[in-house]
XYZ file of C-alpha atoms in Angstrom:
266
model
C -27.283 64.586 59.580
C -23.563 65.312 59.383
C -24.031 68.763 57.886
C -22.590 71.445 60.143
C -23.852 74.281 57.975
C -27.029 74.306 55.955
C -28.820 76.592 53.535
C -32.550 76.452 54.195
C -35.783 78.357 54.683
C -36.554 79.563 58.184
C -39.399 77.020 58.348
C -37.019 74.144 57.670
C -34.651 75.381 60.369
C -37.492 75.540 62.895
C -38.480 71.950 62.085
C -34.889 70.727 62.288
C -34.183 72.444 65.600
C -37.453 71.518 67.330
C -35.670 69.214 69.778
C -31.954 69.824 69.306
C -31.628 73.555 69.765
C -29.250 75.459 67.528
C -27.966 74.727 64.058
C -25.691 76.875 61.909
C -27.808 77.938 58.972
C -28.029 80.550 56.269
C -31.722 81.234 55.761
C -33.579 82.958 52.986
C -37.227 83.417 52.040
C -38.507 82.116 48.740
C -37.795 84.066 45.550
C -35.250 86.464 47.022
C -31.892 86.460 45.210
C -28.610 86.529 47.126
C -24.993 85.749 46.331
C -22.310 83.424 47.660
C -18.981 84.152 46.008
C -19.495 83.905 42.254
C -22.894 82.210 42.611
C -26.280 83.893 42.425
C -28.805 81.871 44.457
C -32.560 81.851 44.890
C -34.884 79.420 46.674
C -38.317 78.384 45.445
C -41.019 76.177 47.017
C -40.605 72.454 46.393
C -44.003 71.493 47.833
C -42.702 68.334 49.522
C -43.172 69.417 53.149
C -43.606 72.772 54.841
C -40.578 74.946 54.057
C -38.970 72.550 51.587
C -37.107 74.248 48.770
C -35.647 74.125 45.318
C -32.340 75.967 44.970
C -31.664 77.904 41.778
C -27.937 78.456 41.200
C -26.826 80.848 38.457
C -23.225 81.160 37.318
C -22.007 82.756 34.099
C -25.576 82.775 32.827
C -26.048 79.012 33.322
C -28.996 78.023 35.521
C -28.953 74.885 37.685
C -31.811 73.780 39.951
C -31.262 71.337 42.814
C -34.463 70.279 44.517
C -35.823 68.041 47.223
C -38.758 65.816 46.256
C -41.140 68.165 44.457
C -44.907 68.113 44.838
C -46.986 70.097 42.367
C -50.369 69.308 43.946
C -52.083 71.741 46.303
C -51.978 70.450 49.879
C -53.152 72.015 53.151
C -49.745 71.723 54.837
C -47.091 72.886 52.362
C -46.402 75.483 49.720
C -47.144 74.300 46.174
C -44.087 73.437 44.100
C -43.712 74.459 40.473
C -40.999 73.942 37.831
C -38.273 76.592 37.798
C -36.804 77.244 34.315
C -33.216 76.021 34.161
C -30.510 74.470 31.989
C -29.558 71.710 34.450
C -31.930 69.921 36.845
C -31.051 67.665 39.792
C -34.230 66.027 41.115
C -35.141 62.933 43.168
C -36.926 60.117 41.351
C -38.457 58.540 44.434
C -41.470 57.301 42.471
C -39.867 57.299 39.041
C -41.247 54.033 37.675
C -44.326 54.138 35.419
C -46.345 51.955 37.814
C -46.432 54.801 40.328
C -49.635 56.653 39.451
C -51.348 58.183 42.459
C -55.122 58.741 42.634
C -56.367 62.228 43.585
C -55.897 62.970 47.284
C -59.655 63.351 47.715
C -60.205 59.735 46.629
C -57.468 58.422 48.900
C -58.795 60.324 51.906
C -62.266 58.932 51.228
C -60.765 55.433 51.369
C -58.896 56.252 54.584
C -62.057 57.608 56.203
C -63.934 54.434 55.242
C -61.162 52.331 56.781
C -61.397 54.342 59.998
C -65.201 54.155 60.099
C -65.147 50.396 59.503
C -62.594 49.952 62.310
C -64.612 51.997 64.764
C -67.791 50.141 63.847
C -65.899 46.900 64.553
C -64.712 48.360 67.877
C -61.095 48.225 66.710
C -58.605 51.080 67.073
C -57.520 52.401 63.649
C -53.705 52.665 63.569
C -52.311 54.759 60.709
C -48.610 54.514 59.872
C -47.161 57.496 57.985
C -43.925 59.445 57.588
C -43.048 61.554 60.594
C -42.791 64.793 58.589
C -45.178 65.674 55.779
C -47.778 62.960 55.281
C -48.564 62.695 59.002
C -49.275 66.415 59.284
C -51.525 66.298 56.222
C -53.447 63.421 57.819
C -53.783 65.436 61.021
C -55.191 68.443 59.163
C -57.646 66.613 56.913
C -58.863 64.014 59.410
C -58.983 66.523 62.270
C -61.114 68.912 60.239
C -63.373 65.973 59.304
C -64.090 65.491 63.000
C -61.878 62.513 63.825
C -59.965 62.555 67.100
C -56.304 61.622 66.739
C -53.750 60.337 69.232
C -50.344 61.074 67.718
C -46.910 59.709 68.571
C -44.590 62.251 70.202
C -42.181 62.436 67.215
C -45.036 63.404 64.899
C -46.687 65.653 67.469
C -43.495 67.669 67.993
C -43.311 68.402 64.265
C -47.002 69.289 64.258
C -46.388 71.886 66.987
C -43.950 73.663 64.661
C -46.504 73.510 61.851
C -49.096 75.045 64.175
C -46.712 77.830 65.171
C -46.263 78.537 61.459
C -50.010 78.884 60.902
C -51.164 75.364 59.953
C -54.248 74.511 62.038
C -54.536 70.906 63.260
C -57.701 70.403 65.316
C -58.680 67.333 67.335
C -55.139 66.014 67.854
C -53.245 65.270 71.015
C -50.083 63.434 71.958
C -50.282 59.664 72.400
C -50.103 58.711 76.069
C -51.699 55.793 77.841
C -54.575 54.151 76.012
C -56.663 55.808 73.267
C -60.401 56.239 73.709
C -62.682 53.961 71.751
C -63.377 56.632 69.117
C -59.770 57.827 68.604
C -57.393 57.233 65.675
C -53.744 56.417 66.407
C -50.960 57.841 64.219
C -47.381 56.473 64.422
C -44.238 56.706 62.221
C -43.103 53.651 60.205
C -40.089 52.914 62.395
C -42.443 52.349 65.351
C -45.188 50.391 63.598
C -44.556 47.402 65.896
C -44.118 49.453 69.064
C -45.267 47.920 72.337
C -47.852 50.712 72.756
C -49.608 49.453 69.641
C -49.301 45.776 70.496
C -50.907 46.468 73.877
C -54.112 47.747 72.274
C -56.989 45.380 72.948
C -58.048 45.289 69.290
C -56.608 47.264 66.397
C -56.208 47.334 62.628
C -53.217 48.864 60.857
C -53.004 50.828 57.612
C -49.834 52.051 55.915
C -50.035 55.488 54.265
C -47.377 55.669 51.552
C -46.875 55.944 47.813
C -45.553 52.360 47.927
C -49.159 51.260 48.407
C -49.643 51.153 44.633
C -47.310 48.129 44.490
C -49.119 44.823 44.129
C -48.763 42.692 47.181
C -47.651 45.586 49.371
C -50.348 44.879 51.956
C -49.522 41.191 52.058
C -45.764 41.726 52.375
C -46.187 44.130 55.261
C -48.890 42.113 57.007
C -51.272 44.990 57.557
C -54.988 45.265 56.995
C -54.756 48.075 54.444
C -52.450 50.472 52.590
C -53.329 53.767 50.928
C -51.273 55.591 48.247
C -51.042 59.037 49.797
C -47.709 60.752 49.143
C -46.144 64.201 49.360
C -43.959 63.420 46.314
C -44.760 63.520 42.608
C -45.683 60.268 40.890
C -44.176 59.123 37.578
C -46.384 61.237 35.308
C -46.049 64.297 37.542
C -42.265 63.867 37.640
C -42.051 63.826 33.851
C -44.302 66.895 33.630
C -42.179 68.666 36.254
C -38.961 67.901 34.353
C -40.480 69.043 31.064
C -41.721 72.231 32.722
C -38.185 73.273 33.674
C -36.976 73.144 30.069
C -33.720 71.568 31.304
C -31.517 69.927 28.667
C -29.344 68.180 31.267
C -31.067 66.104 33.966
C -29.684 64.179 36.930
C -31.873 61.873 39.008
C -31.109 61.218 42.654
C -32.476 58.902 45.347
C -34.622 56.881 43.000
C -32.095 54.145 42.227
C -33.319 52.108 45.191
C -36.607 51.634 43.334
C -36.067 52.724 39.747
C -32.714 51.001 39.162
C -31.483 53.754 36.924
C -32.943 56.323 34.585
C -33.909 54.140 31.643
C -37.594 54.883 32.229
C -36.998 58.448 31.059
């Protein structure tokens, strides 16, 4: 964005600079303390996407944690996040309402595989729509290892190349160009869900992959054939458990007001 200097893990910097070249950054590995002026700092895994971090800030014995969306589940594409003990916590509440309860990833992937198999049996191209960074790479790992062949939009594929360079294997995936074969799965980001390349497909069915899929009527409002609640963020119950695990007595919620309309649910 507009940030000219950032504090990040080296993995985050590699993802951010995949197509733009240089960025001024102070990098640090996880769990290594360093100082900036009067502040003692230390980064910990957030679990949201590969390289995402929580920042522990200590000053005069007071501990504050500022984190990106945490994820405390084990995933094949990111470090697992865990609560960091602190006095003050600043955390996103992206899925902060009680209705957001996500099924286990194994169940969701079983549903996604059934959707794909049903599409292929119907001779329709399965088109999966998922966030460019995070969820898309998890889909590439799990579906690729299950034997599905994926054709991936360039913006997702470029991120996946960084993941591969950092040791995350993603078999059976290639960049989307031309027309997919009859047994291939297409993966595009949400902003391009109505792209001409998709509309040109002879026959296709679309599924949205997002935590929003737990909302009633989500499929109807978005005019897609299916939606699956796969997310790289904590759900409501996991968020509360994460907050409790920090032991923080002062809590600030960010980013969730678009959906949660405040913090009254806490």
